[in-house]
One Martini backbone bead per residue (centre of mass of N, CA, C, O) as a GRO file, in nm:
protein
  127
    1MET     BB    1   3.132   5.906   0.029
    2GLU     BB    2   3.300   5.872  -0.246
    3THR     BB    3   3.352   5.652  -0.468
    4ARG     BB    4   3.644   5.414  -0.538
    5LYS     BB    5   3.595   5.163  -0.726
    6HIS     BB    6   3.718   5.267  -0.999
    7LEU     BB    7   4.002   5.316  -0.896
    8ALA     BB    8   4.059   5.027  -0.809
    9ALA     BB    9   4.013   4.893  -1.088
   10GLU     BB   10   4.236   5.057  -1.230
   11ARG     BB   11   4.473   4.967  -1.042
   12LYS     BB   12   4.477   4.663  -1.136
   13LYS     BB   13   4.668   4.709  -1.388
   14THR     BB   14   4.941   4.743  -1.167
   15CYS     BB   15   4.814   4.524  -0.966
   16ASN     BB   16   4.686   4.353  -0.736
   17CYS     BB   17   4.390   4.314  -0.578
   18ALA     BB   18   4.478   4.387  -0.293
   19GLN     BB   19   4.639   4.642  -0.362
   20ALA     BB   20   4.408   4.801  -0.490
   21VAL     BB   21   4.245   4.828  -0.228
   22ILE     BB   22   4.452   4.928  -0.023
   23ALA     BB   23   4.553   5.182  -0.183
   24THR     BB   24   4.271   5.326  -0.203
   25TYR     BB   25   4.243   5.318   0.146
   26ALA     BB   26   4.500   5.406   0.305
   27ASP     BB   27   4.422   5.685   0.426
   28LEU     BB   28   4.180   5.558   0.604
   29ALA     BB   29   4.407   5.358   0.758
   30GLY     BB   30   4.697   5.508   0.805
   31ILE     BB   31   4.859   5.463   0.528
   32ASP     BB   32   5.086   5.421   0.293
   33GLN     BB   33   5.161   5.315  -0.022
   34GLU     BB   34   5.396   5.131   0.049
   35ALA     BB   35   5.248   4.967   0.265
   36ALA     BB   36   5.011   4.876   0.093
   37MET     BB   37   5.175   4.710  -0.110
   38ALA     BB   38   5.310   4.521   0.096
   39LEU     BB   39   5.052   4.395   0.223
   40GLY     BB   40   4.963   4.271  -0.080
   41ASN     BB   41   5.184   4.083  -0.205
   42ALA     BB   42   5.063   3.775  -0.113
   43PHE     BB   43   4.755   3.818  -0.275
   44GLY     BB   44   4.796   3.713  -0.540
   45SER     BB   45   4.567   3.506  -0.661
   46GLY     BB   46   4.507   3.477  -0.398
   47MET     BB   47   4.524   3.259  -0.166
   48GLY     BB   48   4.749   3.028  -0.268
   49ASN     BB   49   4.717   3.054  -0.571
   50MET     BB   50   4.378   3.024  -0.597
   51GLU     BB   51   4.289   2.860  -0.320
   52GLY     BB   52   4.158   3.120  -0.204
   53THR     BB   53   4.083   3.410  -0.122
   54CYS     BB   54   4.018   3.684  -0.255
   55GLY     BB   55   4.218   3.959  -0.281
   56ALA     BB   56   4.005   4.182  -0.250
   57LEU     BB   57   3.902   4.075   0.024
   58THR     BB   58   4.168   4.085   0.170
   59GLY     BB   59   4.206   4.388   0.139
   60ALA     BB   60   3.951   4.465   0.291
   61ALA     BB   61   4.034   4.333   0.560
   62ILE     BB   62   4.276   4.512   0.614
   63ILE     BB   63   4.120   4.778   0.624
   64VAL     BB   64   3.927   4.707   0.847
   65GLY     BB   65   4.138   4.657   1.069
   66LEU     BB   66   4.277   4.938   1.054
   67ALA     BB   67   4.020   5.128   1.076
   68THR     BB   68   3.908   5.004   1.356
   69GLY     BB   69   4.083   4.839   1.578
   70ASP     BB   70   3.849   4.607   1.598
   71LYS     BB   71   3.767   4.285   1.626
   72LEU     BB   72   3.454   4.275   1.629
   73ARG     BB   73   3.395   4.478   1.403
   74SER     BB   74   3.562   4.342   1.186
   75ARG     BB   75   3.402   4.079   1.175
   76LYS     BB   76   3.127   4.199   1.106
   77VAL     BB   77   3.202   4.348   0.849
   78MET     BB   78   3.333   4.107   0.695
   79SER     BB   79   3.085   3.926   0.696
   80SER     BB   80   2.914   4.116   0.519
   81ILE     BB   81   3.096   4.129   0.276
   82MET     BB   82   3.105   3.825   0.213
   83ALA     BB   83   2.801   3.778   0.178
   84ASP     BB   84   2.759   3.982  -0.055
   85PHE     BB   85   2.969   3.867  -0.249
   86GLN     BB   86   2.849   3.585  -0.272
   87ALA     BB   87   2.567   3.671  -0.375
   88ARG     BB   88   2.676   3.823  -0.632
   89ASN     BB   89   2.914   3.587  -0.739
   90GLY     BB   90   2.915   3.274  -0.606
   91ALA     BB   91   3.194   3.363  -0.463
   92THR     BB   92   3.534   3.388  -0.275
   93GLN     BB   93   3.712   3.219  -0.455
   94CYS     BB   94   3.932   3.253  -0.697
   95ARG     BB   95   3.906   2.985  -0.852
   96GLN     BB   96   3.595   3.015  -0.892
   97LEU     BB   97   3.583   3.299  -1.022
   98LYS     BB   98   3.784   3.190  -1.268
   99GLY     BB   99   3.708   2.887  -1.358
  100ILE     BB  100   3.925   2.655  -1.336
  101ASP     BB  101   3.727   2.390  -1.315
  102THR     BB  102   3.475   2.495  -1.520
  103GLY     BB  103   3.522   2.744  -1.737
  104ARG     BB  104   3.353   2.961  -1.553
  105VAL     BB  105   3.335   3.286  -1.524
  106LEU     BB  106   3.210   3.497  -1.269
  107ARG     BB  107   3.462   3.715  -1.239
  108SER     BB  108   3.648   3.969  -1.270
  109CYS     BB  109   3.897   4.131  -1.123
  110GLU     BB  110   3.791   4.420  -1.152
  111ASP     BB  111   3.507   4.345  -1.034
  112CYS     BB  112   3.606   4.243  -0.761
  113VAL     BB  113   3.731   4.510  -0.674
  114ALA     BB  114   3.474   4.679  -0.697
  115ASP     BB  115   3.301   4.512  -0.503
  116ALA     BB  116   3.480   4.522  -0.251
  117SER     BB  117   3.477   4.831  -0.237
  118GLU     BB  118   3.176   4.881  -0.215
  119LEU     BB  119   3.140   4.704   0.045
  120LEU     BB  120   3.333   4.856   0.220
  121GLU     BB  121   3.183   5.123   0.213
  122LYS     BB  122   2.910   5.022   0.316
  123HIS     BB  123   3.016   4.868   0.596
  124LEU     BB  124   3.226   5.095   0.703
  125PHE     BB  125   3.182   5.410   0.592
  126ASN     BB  126   2.835   5.388   0.596
  127ALA     BB  127   2.746   5.274   0.893
   0.00000   0.00000   0.00000
């Protein structure tokens, strides 16, 4: 599979992080663009408005669940994605990635979307 991470990062300019990831891989998960955008509506600025998991990771989790249809495989794949994202960026929580409390941004939204997409491809589609 040719990487779509740059497409996902570009898509971030017009939608939230979760929507950018979900919409980029919607065809591989068996959903249309309208459904993809709706699935990601509530995950802008991470879960709970920057209080929880990065929206790009949440979007990846939605694609993992839809693409596998298997609870155990989904958990295994998402665990690997989360571990790699944490190792690469130093956090998985939107608030920490954006440096809300520290003033030190760990990763831009576009880069979080690209990273989540790259790791999704690595652990799900190239496994």
